[in-house]
Amino acid sequence: MPHPSLQDLLDRVHVVALPMRVRFRGITVRELALIDGPAGWGEFGAFPEYEPPEAAHWLAAAIEGAYQPPPPGRRDRIPINATVPAVDAEQVPDVLARFPGARTAKVKVAEPGQALADDVARVEAVRALIPTVRVDANGGWGVDDAVQAAHALTATGALEYLEQPCATVAELAELRRRIDIPVAADESIRKAVGSQAPLAVAKAGAADIAVLKVAPLGGISALLQIAEQIGIPVVISSAIDSAVGIGAGLHAAAALPELPHACGLGTGSLFVEDIAETPPQTAGYLPVRSVTPDPARLHALAASPQRRQWWIERITACYAHLG
């Protein structure tokens, strides 16, 4: 469908600031622009360091969510992994308590300023409480460091996979040849949108699993197309989304032909407050549903006028790059 006019888009925007329980990805407040559209709500939350050409994919996803209905689903509930930020090992039980029934946990590792020993301690603390553990390095290791970390992190138990252990496709491919742990690609796929590069991960034999996120890939339709083309198992994950973005991720996961792994869509528990009441996890699952923000929460969580204007200007800049 054609894009709505810029003015129609801006007339529908609500900008919110969601306080977080712990620092995650370097932030303690998550700002987002929500779009109240004719088909539902869309979410635009590209991180500040993303320049307009890349952030435009996030805007396209928000437009799709606001102006088009979600695709038909194949399942009505989605298995969810717990998400453990780069906290001290002593904080792990409190974090995991927010994910009742979860049987899988994703643990952040390779945090700047921390050592491998911190990662090992955090993973061990998680492993004591959750049977299946995966780690996410956000490209923070070189190949040799990743090999060392893989051995250290599996000294007392298995890992389901290493997510984006190294930054480049070539490094991921080399690492896969040197370790027995499955490798998952995230940034190598989502930062390559707009070219054939997302498929380069599969062609290079650089990953066993693809971690896909609705917003950075340009929407549910684009994600499903990439999932079909890439030809390896898929995990749907969040980009620190509000309840609206989580709803889109759940619809994407529901539409996949197969879903062999738990999805990273339980990050709503990282917020002190969200724009809608989120459904409780039941036995490690979330129900598939679209989300309508609570008007009272939209008002209470509204960003300052200055920050609203910043997001309006950002949407305007990104709109010029929509395909």
Short mmCIF file of C-alpha atoms in Angstrom, two decimals:
data_model
loop_
_atom_site.label_atom_id
_atom_site.label_comp_id
_atom_site.label_asym_id
_atom_site.label_seq_id
_atom_site.Cartn_x
_atom_site.Cartn_y
_atom_site.Cartn_z
CA MET A 1 0.00 0.00 0.00
CA PRO A 2 1.21 3.60 -0.53
CA HIS A 3 2.63 5.42 2.46
CA PRO A 4 0.36 7.88 4.26
CA SER A 5 1.20 11.55 3.92
CA LEU A 6 3.77 12.91 6.35
CA GLN A 7 1.19 15.25 7.87
CA ASP A 8 -1.30 12.43 8.46
CA LEU A 9 1.47 10.49 10.16
CA LEU A 10 2.52 13.37 12.40
CA ASP A 11 -1.09 14.08 13.38
CA ARG A 12 -1.29 10.56 14.85
CA VAL A 13 1.97 10.55 16.86
CA HIS A 14 2.25 10.11 20.63
CA VAL A 15 5.76 10.25 22.13
CA VAL A 16 6.34 8.44 25.41
CA ALA A 17 9.24 7.92 27.82
CA LEU A 18 9.17 4.56 29.60
CA PRO A 19 11.34 4.21 32.74
CA MET A 20 13.31 0.96 32.95
CA ARG A 21 14.02 -1.21 35.97
CA VAL A 22 17.69 -1.69 35.07
CA ARG A 23 20.09 -0.17 32.58
CA PHE A 24 19.75 -2.02 29.29
CA ARG A 25 21.69 -1.25 26.14
CA GLY A 26 23.07 1.76 27.98
CA ILE A 27 19.70 3.42 28.69
CA THR A 28 17.40 3.76 31.70
CA VAL A 29 14.52 5.49 29.87
CA ARG A 30 13.13 4.16 26.58
CA GLU A 31 11.64 6.83 24.35
CA LEU A 32 9.26 5.79 21.57
CA ALA A 33 6.89 7.37 19.08
CA LEU A 34 3.54 5.58 18.82
CA ILE A 35 1.23 6.02 15.83
CA ASP A 36 -2.55 5.74 16.27
CA GLY A 37 -3.53 4.49 12.82
CA PRO A 38 -6.68 3.35 11.06
CA ALA A 39 -5.71 -0.35 11.36
CA GLY A 40 -4.13 -0.28 14.81
CA TRP A 41 -1.07 1.13 16.57
CA GLY A 42 2.46 1.28 15.22
CA GLU A 43 5.72 1.90 17.08
CA PHE A 44 8.78 3.87 15.94
CA GLY A 45 11.68 3.48 18.34
CA ALA A 46 14.92 3.53 16.34
CA PHE A 47 17.78 4.18 18.74
CA PRO A 48 19.35 7.67 18.57
CA GLU A 49 22.59 6.50 16.96
CA TYR A 50 20.72 5.17 13.91
CA GLU A 51 20.95 7.60 11.02
CA PRO A 52 17.78 8.35 8.98
CA PRO A 53 18.44 5.85 6.13
CA GLU A 54 18.62 2.96 8.62
CA ALA A 55 16.02 4.35 11.03
CA ALA A 56 13.58 4.62 8.10
CA HIS A 57 13.13 0.83 8.27
CA TRP A 58 11.84 1.26 11.82
CA LEU A 59 9.43 3.95 10.59
CA ALA A 60 8.21 1.63 7.82
CA ALA A 61 7.44 -1.00 10.46
CA ALA A 62 5.48 1.56 12.50
CA ILE A 63 3.49 2.60 9.43
CA GLU A 64 2.69 -1.03 8.61
CA GLY A 65 1.45 -1.61 12.16
CA ALA A 66 -0.73 1.50 12.12
CA TYR A 67 -2.15 1.21 8.60
CA GLN A 68 -2.30 -2.55 7.85
CA PRO A 69 -3.78 -5.48 9.79
CA PRO A 70 -1.39 -8.23 10.93
CA PRO A 71 -1.06 -11.41 8.85
CA PRO A 72 -2.98 -14.60 9.72
CA GLY A 73 -1.41 -16.57 12.54
CA ARG A 74 -0.58 -20.27 12.84
CA ARG A 75 -0.50 -20.30 16.68
CA ASP A 76 -2.16 -18.31 19.44
CA ARG A 77 0.63 -18.30 22.03
CA ILE A 78 4.40 -17.90 21.80
CA PRO A 79 7.14 -19.39 24.01
CA ILE A 80 9.17 -16.60 25.64
CA ASN A 81 12.73 -16.49 26.93
CA ALA A 82 13.73 -14.54 30.01
CA THR A 83 16.12 -11.66 29.29
CA VAL A 84 18.95 -11.02 31.73
CA PRO A 85 20.84 -7.72 31.31
CA ALA A 86 24.52 -7.41 32.22
CA VAL A 87 23.76 -7.30 35.94
CA ASP A 88 25.79 -8.69 38.81
CA ALA A 89 25.23 -12.39 39.42
CA GLU A 90 23.55 -11.56 42.74
CA GLN A 91 20.77 -9.73 40.89
CA VAL A 92 19.91 -12.64 38.60
CA PRO A 93 17.18 -14.21 40.79
CA ASP A 94 15.31 -10.89 40.98
CA VAL A 95 15.49 -10.49 37.19
CA LEU A 96 14.31 -14.04 36.50
CA ALA A 97 11.40 -13.63 38.91
CA ARG A 98 9.84 -11.30 36.30
CA PHE A 99 9.62 -14.19 33.81
CA PRO A 100 7.44 -16.81 35.55
CA GLY A 101 7.52 -20.19 33.90
CA ALA A 102 10.29 -19.35 31.43
CA ARG A 103 12.37 -22.38 30.48
CA THR A 104 14.91 -20.43 28.40
CA ALA A 105 16.99 -17.38 29.32
CA LYS A 106 19.04 -15.02 27.15
CA VAL A 107 21.95 -13.51 29.04
CA LYS A 108 23.77 -10.37 27.95
CA VAL A 109 27.56 -10.78 27.86
CA ALA A 110 30.61 -8.89 26.55
CA GLU A 111 29.39 -5.69 28.22
CA PRO A 112 31.93 -2.84 27.95
CA GLY A 113 33.76 -2.43 31.23
CA GLN A 114 33.12 -5.99 32.36
CA ALA A 115 35.33 -9.08 32.24
CA LEU A 116 34.70 -12.62 31.03
CA ALA A 117 34.60 -13.68 34.69
CA ASP A 118 31.55 -11.44 35.15
CA ASP A 119 29.86 -13.15 32.21
CA VAL A 120 30.64 -16.60 33.58
CA ALA A 121 29.29 -15.71 37.02
CA ARG A 122 26.07 -14.29 35.51
CA VAL A 123 25.54 -17.31 33.27
CA GLU A 124 26.18 -19.71 36.15
CA ALA A 125 23.63 -17.86 38.27
CA VAL A 126 21.07 -18.18 35.47
CA ARG A 127 21.91 -21.81 34.81
CA ALA A 128 21.16 -22.61 38.44
CA LEU A 129 17.55 -21.49 37.88
CA ILE A 130 16.74 -21.96 34.17
CA PRO A 131 17.42 -25.16 32.17
CA THR A 132 18.17 -23.61 28.74
CA VAL A 133 20.62 -20.70 28.45
CA ARG A 134 21.66 -18.63 25.44
CA VAL A 135 23.99 -15.62 25.48
CA ASP A 136 24.07 -12.41 23.45
CA ALA A 137 27.37 -10.57 22.91
CA ASN A 138 26.09 -7.91 20.47
CA GLY A 139 29.22 -8.37 18.36
CA GLY A 140 31.47 -7.58 21.29
CA TRP A 141 34.13 -10.25 20.77
CA GLY A 142 36.80 -10.95 18.20
CA VAL A 143 37.05 -14.54 17.01
CA ASP A 144 39.77 -15.60 19.46
CA ASP A 145 37.95 -13.95 22.37
CA ALA A 146 34.72 -15.65 21.32
CA VAL A 147 36.42 -19.05 21.26
CA GLN A 148 37.80 -18.44 24.76
CA ALA A 149 34.40 -17.24 25.99
CA ALA A 150 32.63 -20.23 24.45
CA HIS A 151 34.86 -22.63 26.37
CA ALA A 152 34.53 -20.68 29.64
CA LEU A 153 30.76 -20.34 29.40
CA THR A 154 30.24 -24.05 28.73
CA ALA A 155 32.62 -25.40 31.37
CA THR A 156 29.72 -26.49 33.58
CA GLY A 157 26.81 -26.69 31.15
CA ALA A 158 25.62 -26.30 27.58
CA LEU A 159 24.56 -23.15 25.74
CA GLU A 160 21.65 -23.20 23.33
CA TYR A 161 23.54 -20.75 21.12
CA LEU A 162 25.83 -17.72 21.02
CA GLU A 163 23.98 -14.70 19.61
CA GLN A 164 26.06 -12.31 17.47
CA PRO A 165 29.34 -13.19 19.22
CA CYS A 166 31.37 -11.28 16.60
CA ALA A 167 30.59 -8.23 14.51
CA THR A 168 31.11 -9.39 10.92
CA VAL A 169 29.76 -12.20 8.78
CA ALA A 170 33.30 -13.41 8.04
CA GLU A 171 34.09 -13.62 11.76
CA LEU A 172 30.89 -15.54 12.46
CA ALA A 173 31.72 -18.03 9.71
CA GLU A 174 35.25 -18.53 11.07
CA LEU A 175 33.96 -18.94 14.62
CA ARG A 176 31.47 -21.60 13.53
CA ARG A 177 34.38 -23.63 12.18
CA ARG A 178 36.20 -23.42 15.51
CA ILE A 179 33.48 -24.20 18.07
CA ASP A 180 30.67 -26.73 18.45
CA ILE A 181 28.11 -24.29 19.91
CA PRO A 182 25.43 -23.04 17.50
CA VAL A 183 25.84 -19.42 16.38
CA ALA A 184 22.93 -17.01 15.92
CA ALA A 185 23.09 -13.85 13.81
CA ASP A 186 21.24 -10.66 14.78
CA GLU A 187 22.99 -7.41 13.81
CA SER A 188 24.56 -9.10 10.79
CA ILE A 189 21.04 -9.50 9.41
CA ARG A 190 19.10 -6.46 10.63
CA LYS A 191 21.83 -3.93 9.87
CA ALA A 192 22.02 -5.18 6.28
CA VAL A 193 18.44 -4.41 5.24
CA GLY A 194 18.05 -2.86 1.80
CA SER A 195 20.50 -5.17 0.04
CA GLN A 196 21.14 -8.87 -0.48
CA ALA A 197 23.36 -8.85 2.61
CA PRO A 198 20.83 -10.46 4.97
CA LEU A 199 21.12 -13.57 2.83
CA ALA A 200 24.92 -13.37 2.97
CA VAL A 201 24.79 -14.83 6.48
CA ALA A 202 23.25 -18.03 5.16
CA LYS A 203 25.38 -18.13 2.00
CA ALA A 204 28.57 -17.80 4.06
CA GLY A 205 27.51 -20.53 6.49
CA ALA A 206 27.88 -17.90 9.23
CA ALA A 207 24.93 -18.84 11.44
CA ASP A 208 22.76 -21.72 12.57
CA ILE A 209 19.91 -19.45 13.71
CA ALA A 210 18.58 -16.05 12.61
CA VAL A 211 17.41 -13.59 15.26
CA LEU A 212 14.88 -11.30 13.58
CA LYS A 213 13.23 -8.14 14.93
CA VAL A 214 10.16 -6.56 13.37
CA ALA A 215 11.12 -2.89 13.69
CA PRO A 216 14.69 -2.88 12.30
CA LEU A 217 13.65 -5.10 9.37
CA GLY A 218 10.85 -2.78 8.23
CA GLY A 219 7.77 -4.60 9.51
CA ILE A 220 6.21 -8.03 9.81
CA SER A 221 5.89 -8.52 6.04
CA ALA A 222 9.59 -7.82 5.45
CA LEU A 223 10.58 -10.06 8.36
CA LEU A 224 8.54 -12.99 7.06
CA GLN A 225 10.08 -12.58 3.60
CA ILE A 226 13.60 -12.64 5.04
CA ALA A 227 12.73 -15.63 7.23
CA GLU A 228 11.59 -17.54 4.15
CA GLN A 229 14.66 -16.62 2.12
CA ILE A 230 17.33 -17.17 4.75
CA GLY A 231 16.50 -20.85 5.19
CA ILE A 232 17.61 -21.37 8.82
CA PRO A 233 15.55 -21.49 12.05
CA VAL A 234 14.28 -18.12 13.28
CA VAL A 235 13.94 -16.52 16.72
CA ILE A 236 11.76 -13.40 16.91
CA SER A 237 13.12 -10.86 19.36
CA SER A 238 12.34 -7.40 20.75
CA ALA A 239 14.22 -4.14 20.23
CA ILE A 240 13.27 -2.97 23.75
CA ASP A 241 9.75 -2.45 22.44
CA SER A 242 6.71 -1.17 24.28
CA ALA A 243 3.62 -3.36 24.49
CA VAL A 244 2.70 -2.19 20.96
CA GLY A 245 5.98 -3.42 19.50
CA ILE A 246 5.80 -6.65 21.48
CA GLY A 247 2.35 -7.22 19.99
CA ALA A 248 3.83 -6.90 16.50
CA GLY A 249 6.58 -9.37 17.39
CA LEU A 250 4.03 -11.86 18.68
CA HIS A 251 2.05 -11.59 15.44
CA ALA A 252 5.26 -12.18 13.44
CA ALA A 253 6.14 -15.24 15.53
CA ALA A 254 2.58 -16.54 15.14
CA ALA A 255 2.81 -16.28 11.34
CA LEU A 256 6.03 -18.27 10.93
CA PRO A 257 5.61 -21.77 9.47
CA GLU A 258 7.82 -23.20 12.23
CA LEU A 259 8.96 -21.84 15.59
CA PRO A 260 11.51 -24.21 17.14
CA HIS A 261 12.97 -21.80 19.72
CA ALA A 262 11.61 -19.54 22.45
CA CYS A 263 11.35 -15.90 21.40
CA GLY A 264 12.85 -12.80 23.00
CA LEU A 265 9.54 -11.00 23.42
CA GLY A 266 9.34 -10.85 27.20
CA THR A 267 11.25 -7.57 27.55
CA GLY A 268 8.18 -5.68 28.72
CA SER A 269 9.14 -6.79 32.22
CA LEU A 270 12.19 -4.52 31.95
CA PHE A 271 9.93 -1.45 32.15
CA VAL A 272 8.70 0.07 35.39
CA GLU A 273 5.60 1.15 33.46
CA ASP A 274 4.34 0.43 29.96
CA ILE A 275 1.67 2.07 27.80
CA ALA A 276 -0.74 -0.86 28.22
CA GLU A 277 -1.34 -3.63 30.69
CA THR A 278 0.68 -6.56 29.43
CA PRO A 279 -0.77 -10.06 29.67
CA PRO A 280 0.95 -12.27 32.23
CA GLN A 281 3.21 -15.04 31.03
CA THR A 282 1.63 -18.43 31.56
CA ALA A 283 4.01 -21.38 31.78
CA GLY A 284 6.58 -19.37 29.79
CA TYR A 285 4.18 -18.33 27.00
CA LEU A 286 2.59 -15.03 25.93
CA PRO A 287 -0.74 -14.89 24.08
CA VAL A 288 -0.80 -13.40 20.58
CA ARG A 289 -2.75 -10.16 20.52
CA SER A 290 -2.71 -6.62 19.20
CA VAL A 291 -2.31 -3.84 21.75
CA THR A 292 -4.21 -0.60 22.25
CA PRO A 293 -2.47 1.84 24.61
CA ASP A 294 -4.29 3.03 27.72
CA PRO A 295 -5.09 6.77 27.23
CA ALA A 296 -4.29 7.51 30.87
CA ARG A 297 -0.87 5.88 30.52
CA LEU A 298 -0.17 7.72 27.27
CA HIS A 299 -0.77 10.95 29.15
CA ALA A 300 1.19 9.98 32.26
CA LEU A 301 4.17 8.66 30.29
CA ALA A 302 4.25 11.43 27.68
CA ALA A 303 7.70 12.75 26.86
CA SER A 304 8.55 16.42 27.38
CA PRO A 305 7.56 18.89 24.62
CA GLN A 306 11.23 19.21 23.66
CA ARG A 307 11.64 15.45 23.28
CA ARG A 308 8.36 15.20 21.37
CA GLN A 309 9.67 17.79 18.92
CA TRP A 310 12.92 15.82 18.57
CA TRP A 311 10.93 12.72 17.55
CA ILE A 312 8.73 14.71 15.17
CA GLU A 313 11.86 16.01 13.43
CA ARG A 314 13.31 12.51 13.35
CA ILE A 315 10.17 11.05 11.77
CA THR A 316 10.28 13.83 9.18
CA ALA A 317 13.92 13.06 8.34
CA CYS A 318 13.25 9.32 8.10
CA TYR A 319 10.11 9.76 6.01
CA ALA A 320 12.25 11.07 3.15
CA HIS A 321 14.08 7.71 3.07
CA LEU A 322 11.06 5.41 2.93
CA GLY A 323 11.22 3.01 0.01
#
